[in-house]
mmCIF file of C-alpha atoms in Angstrom:
data_model
loop_
_atom_site.group_PDB
_atom_site.id
_atom_site.type_symbol
_atom_site.label_atom_id
_atom_site.label_comp_id
_atom_site.label_asym_id
_atom_site.label_seq_id
_atom_site.Cartn_x
_atom_site.Cartn_y
_atom_site.Cartn_z
ATOM 1 C CA MET D 1 123.552 -8.501 39.617
ATOM 2 C CA GLY D 2 120.286 -9.910 40.439
ATOM 3 C CA LEU D 3 118.631 -7.003 39.039
ATOM 4 C CA GLY D 4 120.286 -5.832 35.954
ATOM 5 C CA ASN D 5 119.576 -10.046 35.302
ATOM 6 C CA LEU D 6 115.776 -9.316 35.674
ATOM 7 C CA LYS D 7 115.769 -5.894 33.631
ATOM 8 C CA GLN D 8 116.998 -8.032 30.243
ATOM 9 C CA LEU D 9 114.457 -10.537 30.963
ATOM 10 C CA ALA D 10 111.483 -7.898 31.449
ATOM 11 C CA PRO D 11 110.274 -7.297 28.069
ATOM 12 C CA PHE D 12 110.714 -11.570 27.568
ATOM 13 C CA ILE D 13 108.686 -11.347 30.656
ATOM 14 C CA LYS D 14 106.011 -8.938 29.475
ATOM 15 C CA GLU D 15 105.393 -10.425 26.021
ATOM 16 C CA ALA D 16 105.011 -14.146 28.216
ATOM 17 C CA PHE D 17 102.771 -12.354 30.225
ATOM 18 C CA GLN D 18 100.616 -11.059 27.152
ATOM 19 C CA HIS D 19 100.333 -14.684 25.643
ATOM 20 C CA THR D 20 99.131 -16.276 28.356
ATOM 21 C CA LEU D 21 96.386 -13.390 28.967
ATOM 22 C CA LEU D 22 95.329 -14.380 25.269
ATOM 23 C CA VAL D 23 95.184 -18.220 25.744
ATOM 24 C CA ALA D 24 93.288 -17.332 28.945
ATOM 25 C CA LYS D 25 91.150 -15.229 27.263
ATOM 26 C CA TYR D 26 90.325 -17.445 24.414
ATOM 27 C CA LEU D 27 89.485 -20.604 26.717
ATOM 28 C CA CYS D 28 87.491 -18.336 28.976
ATOM 29 C CA GLY D 29 85.907 -17.428 25.729
ATOM 30 C CA ILE D 30 84.942 -21.317 25.078
ATOM 31 C CA HIS D 31 84.144 -21.795 28.409
ATOM 32 C CA VAL D 32 81.439 -18.910 28.452
ATOM 33 C CA THR D 33 80.144 -19.854 24.998
ATOM 34 C CA ASN D 34 79.843 -23.891 25.934
ATOM 35 C CA THR D 35 78.002 -23.142 29.236
ATOM 36 C CA TYR D 36 75.756 -20.269 28.043
ATOM 37 C CA LEU D 37 75.342 -20.528 24.122
ATOM 38 C CA CYS D 38 75.942 -23.473 22.436
ATOM 39 C CA THR D 39 78.002 -26.883 22.527
ATOM 40 C CA PHE D 40 79.086 -29.769 20.659
ATOM 41 C CA ALA D 41 77.877 -33.200 21.667
ATOM 42 C CA LEU D 42 78.525 -36.960 20.226
ATOM 43 C CA THR D 43 75.917 -38.935 21.147
ATOM 44 C CA GLN D 44 75.964 -42.649 21.938
ATOM 45 C CA GLY D 45 73.337 -45.759 22.337
ATOM 46 C CA PRO D 46 70.482 -47.016 20.884
ATOM 47 C CA SER D 47 67.578 -44.947 22.835
ATOM 48 C CA MET D 48 67.183 -42.548 20.446
ATOM 49 C CA LEU D 49 66.997 -44.431 17.095
ATOM 50 C CA PRO D 50 66.120 -43.461 14.807
ATOM 51 C CA THR D 51 66.708 -39.986 15.161
ATOM 52 C CA PHE D 52 70.253 -40.633 16.186
ATOM 53 C CA SER D 53 72.277 -43.158 14.748
ATOM 54 C CA LEU D 54 73.671 -46.352 16.846
ATOM 55 C CA THR D 55 77.542 -45.157 16.127
ATOM 56 C CA GLY D 56 77.062 -41.802 17.188
ATOM 57 C CA ASP D 57 76.185 -38.319 15.731
ATOM 58 C CA LEU D 58 77.767 -34.836 16.075
ATOM 59 C CA ILE D 59 75.064 -32.491 17.127
ATOM 60 C CA LEU D 60 74.973 -28.882 18.397
ATOM 61 C CA ALA D 61 72.944 -28.009 21.251
ATOM 62 C CA GLU D 62 72.022 -24.530 22.713
ATOM 63 C CA LYS D 63 71.381 -23.260 25.938
ATOM 64 C CA LEU D 64 69.550 -20.349 25.354
ATOM 65 C CA SER D 65 66.125 -22.175 25.719
ATOM 66 C CA THR D 66 66.808 -23.743 29.012
ATOM 67 C CA ARG D 67 67.469 -20.435 30.375
ATOM 68 C CA PHE D 68 64.823 -18.716 29.305
ATOM 69 C CA GLU D 69 62.369 -21.414 29.483
ATOM 70 C CA LYS D 70 61.140 -21.565 26.242
ATOM 71 C CA MET D 71 61.108 -25.291 26.040
ATOM 72 C CA GLN D 72 58.593 -27.177 23.853
ATOM 73 C CA GLN D 73 57.374 -30.608 23.873
ATOM 74 C CA GLY D 74 58.778 -32.581 21.131
ATOM 75 C CA ASP D 75 62.388 -31.270 21.486
ATOM 76 C CA VAL D 76 65.495 -32.972 21.788
ATOM 77 C CA VAL D 77 67.392 -32.028 24.790
ATOM 78 C CA LEU D 78 70.409 -32.763 26.911
ATOM 79 C CA VAL D 79 69.861 -33.841 30.266
ATOM 80 C CA ARG D 80 72.017 -34.940 33.203
ATOM 81 C CA SER D 81 71.173 -38.001 34.096
ATOM 82 C CA PRO D 82 69.900 -38.025 37.932
ATOM 83 C CA GLU D 83 71.273 -42.096 38.632
ATOM 84 C CA ASN D 84 74.997 -40.833 37.413
ATOM 85 C CA PRO D 85 75.465 -36.978 37.664
ATOM 86 C CA ARG D 86 78.383 -37.352 35.266
ATOM 87 C CA LYS D 87 76.784 -38.723 32.581
ATOM 88 C CA ILE D 88 74.651 -36.599 30.070
ATOM 89 C CA VAL D 89 72.070 -38.236 28.255
ATOM 90 C CA VAL D 90 69.937 -37.112 24.999
ATOM 91 C CA LYS D 91 66.164 -37.919 25.176
ATOM 92 C CA ARG D 92 63.108 -36.097 23.915
ATOM 93 C CA LEU D 93 60.952 -33.795 26.044
ATOM 94 C CA MET D 94 57.313 -35.386 26.471
ATOM 95 C CA GLY D 95 55.803 -33.142 29.188
ATOM 96 C CA MET D 96 56.504 -30.267 31.061
ATOM 97 C CA GLY D 97 55.482 -29.264 34.702
ATOM 98 C CA GLY D 98 51.667 -29.587 34.934
ATOM 99 C CA ASP D 99 51.181 -31.413 31.934
ATOM 100 C CA THR D 100 49.403 -34.824 31.888
ATOM 101 C CA VAL D 101 51.625 -37.355 29.999
ATOM 102 C CA LYS D 102 50.089 -40.955 28.694
ATOM 103 C CA TYR D 103 52.915 -43.602 28.505
ATOM 104 C CA ALA D 104 53.083 -47.080 27.344
ATOM 105 C CA ALA D 105 54.073 -49.185 30.777
ATOM 106 C CA GLY D 106 55.606 -51.844 28.734
ATOM 107 C CA PRO D 107 57.312 -51.813 25.246
ATOM 108 C CA GLY D 108 55.743 -54.944 23.743
ATOM 109 C CA ASN D 109 52.121 -53.735 25.410
ATOM 110 C CA ASN D 110 50.724 -51.054 23.242
ATOM 111 C CA ASP D 111 47.296 -50.912 25.023
ATOM 112 C CA LYS D 112 47.968 -50.655 28.554
ATOM 113 C CA LYS D 113 48.445 -46.644 28.899
ATOM 114 C CA ASP D 114 49.555 -44.994 32.391
ATOM 115 C CA THR D 115 48.775 -41.888 32.903
ATOM 116 C CA ILE D 116 50.928 -39.215 35.024
ATOM 117 C CA VAL D 117 50.738 -35.527 35.910
ATOM 118 C CA VAL D 118 53.994 -34.183 35.805
ATOM 119 C CA PRO D 119 54.729 -32.539 38.799
ATOM 120 C CA ASP D 120 55.511 -28.479 38.744
ATOM 121 C CA GLY D 121 59.438 -27.857 38.186
ATOM 122 C CA HIS D 122 59.868 -31.186 36.665
ATOM 123 C CA VAL D 123 59.751 -32.453 32.850
ATOM 124 C CA TRP D 124 59.122 -35.858 31.554
ATOM 125 C CA ILE D 125 62.046 -37.166 28.947
ATOM 126 C CA GLU D 126 61.314 -40.283 26.991
ATOM 127 C CA GLY D 127 63.714 -41.994 24.223
ATOM 128 C CA ASP D 128 62.824 -42.381 20.862
ATOM 129 C CA ASN D 129 63.622 -45.893 20.893
ATOM 130 C CA LYS D 130 60.785 -47.487 23.295
ATOM 131 C CA PHE D 131 62.511 -50.791 23.208
ATOM 132 C CA ASN D 132 65.418 -49.894 24.588
ATOM 133 C CA THR D 133 65.797 -46.615 26.387
ATOM 134 C CA ASN D 134 66.265 -45.485 30.068
ATOM 135 C CA ASP D 135 64.431 -42.732 30.988
ATOM 136 C CA SER D 136 61.401 -41.166 32.744
ATOM 137 C CA LYS D 137 59.602 -44.315 32.570
ATOM 138 C CA LYS D 138 62.197 -46.056 34.789
ATOM 139 C CA PHE D 139 63.329 -43.157 37.159
ATOM 140 C CA GLY D 140 60.706 -40.741 37.213
ATOM 141 C CA PRO D 141 60.113 -37.096 36.205
ATOM 142 C CA VAL D 142 63.259 -34.846 36.102
ATOM 143 C CA PRO D 143 63.685 -31.806 37.956
ATOM 144 C CA TYR D 144 64.094 -29.085 35.086
ATOM 145 C CA GLY D 145 67.200 -27.799 36.868
ATOM 146 C CA LEU D 146 68.981 -30.718 35.444
ATOM 147 C CA VAL D 147 68.289 -29.910 31.836
ATOM 148 C CA GLN D 148 71.254 -28.558 30.140
ATOM 149 C CA GLY D 149 70.453 -27.593 26.632
ATOM 150 C CA ARG D 150 68.359 -28.139 23.441
ATOM 151 C CA VAL D 151 69.371 -29.919 20.557
ATOM 152 C CA PHE D 152 68.882 -28.301 17.256
ATOM 153 C CA TRP D 153 71.379 -29.581 14.482
ATOM 154 C CA ILE D 154 72.804 -32.691 13.693
ATOM 155 C CA ILE D 155 76.273 -31.846 11.951
ATOM 156 C CA TRP D 156 77.451 -35.141 10.914
ATOM 157 C CA ARG D 157 76.036 -38.521 11.246
ATOM 158 C CA ILE D 158 79.240 -40.318 12.334
ATOM 159 C CA LEU D 159 79.866 -43.979 10.808
ATOM 160 C CA PHE D 160 82.661 -44.734 12.608
ATOM 161 C CA THR D 161 84.194 -42.763 15.483
ATOM 162 C CA SER D 162 86.927 -45.213 16.071
ATOM 163 C CA MET D 163 90.643 -46.122 15.146
ATOM 164 C CA ILE D 164 91.346 -49.332 14.433
ATOM 165 C CA VAL D 165 94.993 -50.407 15.553
ATOM 166 C CA LYS D 166 95.854 -53.715 14.688
ATOM 167 C CA GLN D 167 98.937 -55.074 16.530
ATOM 168 C CA PHE D 168 100.791 -58.211 16.324
ATOM 169 C CA ILE D 169 101.406 -59.667 19.859
ATOM 170 C CA GLU D 170 104.307 -62.280 20.107
ATOM 171 C CA ASP D 171 102.927 -65.116 18.303
ATOM 172 C CA GLU D 172 102.581 -64.236 14.851
ATOM 173 C CA ASN D 173 98.759 -66.065 14.022
ATOM 174 C CA LEU D 174 97.501 -64.407 17.514
ATOM 175 C CA TRP D 175 96.317 -60.692 16.693
ATOM 176 C CA ALA D 176 94.355 -58.122 18.679
ATOM 177 C CA VAL D 177 92.068 -55.553 17.218
ATOM 178 C CA LEU D 178 92.701 -52.483 19.581
ATOM 179 C CA LEU D 179 89.808 -50.035 19.218
ATOM 180 C CA LEU D 180 90.531 -46.424 20.672
ATOM 181 C CA ASN D 181 86.721 -45.129 21.312
ATOM 182 C CA PHE D 182 86.789 -41.682 22.231
ATOM 183 C CA LYS D 183 84.245 -40.698 24.230
ATOM 184 C CA TRP D 184 83.188 -37.201 23.945
ATOM 185 C CA LYS D 185 81.659 -37.054 27.058
ATOM 186 C CA ASP D 186 84.553 -38.290 29.281
ATOM 187 C CA LYS D 187 87.264 -36.544 26.963
ATOM 188 C CA MET D 188 89.366 -39.964 27.934
ATOM 189 C CA PRO D 189 89.718 -42.429 25.164
ATOM 190 C CA GLU D 190 88.341 -45.885 26.025
ATOM 191 C CA LEU D 191 90.501 -48.840 25.207
ATOM 192 C CA LEU D 192 88.176 -52.028 23.833
ATOM 193 C CA ILE D 193 90.293 -55.174 23.241
ATOM 194 C CA PHE D 194 88.995 -57.881 21.223
ATOM 195 C CA GLY D 195 90.529 -61.079 20.914
ATOM 196 C CA MET E 1 89.361 9.350 16.630
ATOM 197 C CA GLY E 2 91.259 8.903 19.593
ATOM 198 C CA THR E 3 88.349 8.821 22.141
ATOM 199 C CA VAL E 4 86.824 5.931 19.961
ATOM 200 C CA ASN E 5 90.131 4.171 20.116
ATOM 201 C CA PHE E 6 90.223 4.269 23.780
ATOM 202 C CA LEU E 7 86.832 3.543 24.231
ATOM 203 C CA TRP E 8 87.433 0.371 22.218
ATOM 204 C CA ASN E 9 90.261 -0.246 24.097
ATOM 205 C CA LEU E 10 88.122 0.099 27.297
ATOM 206 C CA THR E 11 85.611 -2.224 26.053
ATOM 207 C CA LYS E 12 87.818 -4.614 24.965
ATOM 208 C CA ASN E 13 89.401 -4.732 28.398
ATOM 209 C CA TYR E 14 86.197 -4.836 30.465
ATOM 210 C CA ILE E 15 84.946 -7.783 28.289
ATOM 211 C CA THR E 16 87.968 -9.765 28.806
ATOM 212 C CA LEU E 17 87.849 -9.150 32.481
ATOM 213 C CA GLY E 18 83.864 -10.202 32.394
ATOM 214 C CA LEU E 19 85.007 -13.470 30.402
ATOM 215 C CA ILE E 20 87.682 -14.373 32.883
ATOM 216 C CA GLY E 21 85.722 -13.647 35.956
ATOM 217 C CA LEU E 22 82.659 -15.368 34.865
ATOM 218 C CA THR E 23 84.756 -18.651 34.104
ATOM 219 C CA VAL E 24 86.697 -18.626 37.176
ATOM 220 C CA SER E 25 83.278 -18.085 39.274
ATOM 221 C CA ASP E 26 81.887 -20.865 37.234
ATOM 222 C CA ARG E 27 84.803 -23.276 37.663
ATOM 223 C CA TYR E 28 86.675 -22.443 40.914
ATOM 224 C CA ALA E 29 85.732 -20.074 43.774
ATOM 225 C CA SER E 30 82.946 -17.292 43.979
ATOM 226 C CA ILE E 31 81.372 -15.646 46.904
ATOM 227 C CA VAL E 32 77.441 -15.719 47.771
ATOM 228 C CA PRO E 33 75.732 -14.298 50.151
ATOM 229 C CA VAL E 34 73.559 -15.889 52.707
ATOM 230 C CA GLY E 35 69.879 -15.530 52.951
ATOM 231 C CA GLY E 36 67.268 -16.854 55.289
ATOM 232 C CA ILE E 37 67.951 -17.892 58.768
ATOM 233 C CA SER E 38 67.672 -21.836 57.938
ATOM 234 C CA MET E 39 71.194 -22.145 58.407
ATOM 235 C CA SER E 40 71.532 -20.825 62.281
ATOM 236 C CA PRO E 41 73.696 -20.455 64.017
ATOM 237 C CA THR E 42 76.118 -21.512 61.561
ATOM 238 C CA PHE E 43 75.282 -18.581 59.170
ATOM 239 C CA ASN E 44 73.301 -15.566 59.712
ATOM 240 C CA PRO E 45 72.712 -16.140 63.682
ATOM 241 C CA HIS E 46 71.012 -12.712 64.263
ATOM 242 C CA ASP E 47 67.376 -12.398 62.878
ATOM 243 C CA SER E 48 67.025 -9.232 62.564
ATOM 244 C CA SER E 49 64.808 -6.864 60.222
ATOM 245 C CA MET E 50 67.727 -5.242 58.806
ATOM 246 C CA ARG E 51 68.986 -8.654 57.680
ATOM 247 C CA SER E 52 70.749 -7.239 54.535
ATOM 248 C CA LEU E 53 73.206 -5.253 56.579
ATOM 249 C CA THR E 54 74.380 -8.156 58.655
ATOM 250 C CA ARG E 55 74.620 -10.767 56.287
ATOM 251 C CA ASP E 56 77.251 -13.010 55.935
ATOM 252 C CA PHE E 57 79.092 -13.749 52.870
ATOM 253 C CA VAL E 58 80.319 -17.041 52.026
ATOM 254 C CA VAL E 59 83.433 -18.475 49.919
ATOM 255 C CA VAL E 60 81.952 -21.450 47.285
ATOM 256 C CA GLU E 61 84.434 -23.572 45.523
ATOM 257 C CA LYS E 62 83.221 -25.369 42.612
ATOM 258 C CA LEU E 63 86.443 -27.766 41.988
ATOM 259 C CA CYS E 64 84.514 -30.438 43.725
ATOM 260 C CA LEU E 65 81.834 -30.587 40.869
ATOM 261 C CA GLU E 66 84.377 -32.596 38.263
ATOM 262 C CA LYS E 67 83.607 -35.270 40.140
ATOM 263 C CA TYR E 68 80.608 -34.876 42.202
ATOM 264 C CA LYS E 69 82.469 -36.104 45.645
ATOM 265 C CA PHE E 70 80.601 -34.433 48.482
ATOM 266 C CA SER E 71 80.988 -36.105 52.187
ATOM 267 C CA LEU E 72 78.853 -36.091 55.106
ATOM 268 C CA GLY E 73 78.466 -32.674 56.637
ATOM 269 C CA ASP E 74 79.303 -30.597 53.912
ATOM 270 C CA VAL E 75 77.129 -27.571 53.640
ATOM 271 C CA VAL E 76 76.235 -27.143 49.883
ATOM 272 C CA VAL E 77 74.351 -24.743 47.552
ATOM 273 C CA PHE E 78 71.791 -26.208 45.264
ATOM 274 C CA SER E 79 68.901 -25.275 43.234
ATOM 275 C CA SER E 80 65.393 -26.147 44.714
ATOM 276 C CA PRO E 81 63.703 -29.261 43.001
ATOM 277 C CA THR E 82 60.681 -27.323 43.090
ATOM 278 C CA ASN E 83 62.112 -23.825 41.420
ATOM 279 C CA HIS E 84 65.084 -24.323 39.610
ATOM 280 C CA LYS E 85 65.813 -20.580 39.635
ATOM 281 C CA GLU E 86 65.872 -20.608 43.368
ATOM 282 C CA LYS E 87 69.218 -21.152 45.179
ATOM 283 C CA ASN E 88 69.323 -22.672 48.586
ATOM 284 C CA MET E 89 72.192 -23.703 51.408
ATOM 285 C CA LYS E 90 71.806 -26.853 53.510
ATOM 286 C CA ARG E 91 73.927 -29.141 55.053
ATOM 287 C CA ILE E 92 74.320 -33.009 53.553
ATOM 288 C CA THR E 93 73.326 -35.316 56.265
ATOM 289 C CA ALA E 94 73.083 -38.839 54.419
ATOM 290 C CA LEU E 95 74.653 -40.174 51.135
ATOM 291 C CA PRO E 96 72.750 -42.477 48.719
ATOM 292 C CA GLY E 97 72.385 -45.633 49.995
ATOM 293 C CA ASP E 98 71.279 -44.651 53.513
ATOM 294 C CA LEU E 99 68.108 -45.051 55.343
ATOM 295 C CA VAL E 100 66.616 -41.907 56.726
ATOM 296 C CA SER E 101 63.452 -41.316 58.963
ATOM 297 C CA THR E 102 61.238 -38.587 58.460
ATOM 298 C CA PRO E 103 58.276 -37.621 60.109
ATOM 299 C CA HIS E 104 55.802 -37.962 57.112
ATOM 300 C CA TYR E 105 57.524 -40.824 55.768
ATOM 301 C CA ASP E 106 58.637 -43.889 57.884
ATOM 302 C CA ALA E 107 61.918 -44.832 55.998
ATOM 303 C CA VAL E 108 63.286 -43.243 52.806
ATOM 304 C CA VAL E 109 66.486 -45.195 51.366
ATOM 305 C CA ILE E 110 68.440 -42.616 49.428
ATOM 306 C CA SER E 111 68.779 -43.726 45.410
ATOM 307 C CA GLU E 112 72.293 -43.519 43.597
ATOM 308 C CA GLY E 113 73.095 -39.986 42.123
ATOM 309 C CA HIS E 114 70.776 -38.392 45.338
ATOM 310 C CA CYS E 115 71.348 -36.972 48.571
ATOM 311 C CA TRP E 116 69.412 -35.666 51.974
ATOM 312 C CA VAL E 117 69.974 -32.124 52.645
ATOM 313 C CA GLU E 118 68.654 -30.443 55.986
ATOM 314 C CA GLY E 119 69.260 -27.209 57.261
ATOM 315 C CA ASP E 120 71.037 -26.526 60.693
ATOM 316 C CA ASN E 121 67.707 -24.613 62.283
ATOM 317 C CA GLN E 122 65.551 -27.656 62.166
ATOM 318 C CA ALA E 123 62.483 -25.314 63.705
ATOM 319 C CA TRP E 124 62.727 -23.247 60.507
ATOM 320 C CA SER E 125 63.894 -24.882 57.154
ATOM 321 C CA LEU E 126 62.508 -26.071 54.134
ATOM 322 C CA ASP E 127 64.382 -29.271 53.300
ATOM 323 C CA SER E 128 64.644 -32.791 52.093
ATOM 324 C CA ARG E 129 62.020 -33.576 54.856
ATOM 325 C CA SER E 130 59.649 -31.654 52.672
ATOM 326 C CA PHE E 131 60.466 -32.215 49.184
ATOM 327 C CA GLY E 132 62.708 -35.564 49.377
ATOM 328 C CA PRO E 133 66.044 -36.559 48.304
ATOM 329 C CA VAL E 134 67.991 -33.895 45.842
ATOM 330 C CA CYS E 135 69.603 -34.632 42.904
ATOM 331 C CA TYR E 136 73.308 -34.493 42.925
ATOM 332 C CA ILE E 137 73.651 -32.267 39.935
ATOM 333 C CA LEU E 138 71.386 -30.089 41.258
ATOM 334 C CA LEU E 139 74.157 -29.082 43.854
ATOM 335 C CA HIS E 140 76.310 -26.108 42.736
ATOM 336 C CA ILE E 141 78.870 -25.263 45.281
ATOM 337 C CA HIS E 142 80.510 -26.816 48.245
ATOM 338 C CA LEU E 143 81.370 -24.101 51.108
ATOM 339 C CA LEU E 144 84.692 -23.534 52.038
ATOM 340 C CA MET E 145 84.759 -21.041 54.582
ATOM 341 C CA LYS E 146 83.045 -18.409 55.868
ATOM 342 C CA ARG E 147 83.094 -14.289 56.069
ATOM 343 C CA ASN E 148 81.408 -11.975 58.115
ATOM 344 C CA LEU E 149 80.314 -8.648 57.187
ATOM 345 C CA THR E 150 79.051 -6.744 60.289
#
């Protein structure tokens, strides 16, 4: 009795399996491309003005340069933050291992420049906006293993990355603007409410 | 014509299997051999010249990399901070915020996003006592279980 049912379902099971295999193949292909070839990223924050805009840009970063160590001084790179492992930051590479880097100790104090020799296997990263950036001047040289990719293309300067939803709550005079801000890195929408 | 078709199908199958295998080993679990004796007697307890024959193989899981949640005592594999191509396997002995005393420095407070690793074989281990706290990100995988191959 059960065996007859199974025989009837066999072609459906086979088709379902083939479709699943196709989906799995595409997802694995996307993962391999993201990890080893190139990936999209959405920038955020003011630390790379004027290179990247304040509201965020869609950029394309390639991972082959980091694997084959073809980075140069002046490249804009994606680096995992040494302070928070789940955050990826975008900064400019200012020195590789063995280089001597001169950096301004305080942003307003352009005369006083400190010098540091970057240890082997580490890199020195700096943000373009020297007044508002959290970079190697704060957390020191970063191990090369944290460098994730090299940015080579700004695809789209996004003016507005959020959807504005107006909603009337209880009192008609009172309304709240719900800003749904999609954070590309965290892959989860963050809700900001302005009263 | 039939041979070309057959070869093409074979290539496609191999590429599919390769992609799936690579994704699984990157995201879920993989098997790595253990080299060196810095983790004796936990791994590689026999120090012999024919090390490649009696090497331990371990299963490592990568699901913990999503949230970067490691606990004290975990054995982890990480890229060495001095040379990102080398992979070392050590045990986490201190987490962020802890105070560690070392023979070279008086006391080291481990900053956020870093951890202190040490090998089980204290006399023969190049670990955080030499190169300081290790960034969390460099940690690749977390040990799951050990499988002997002797």
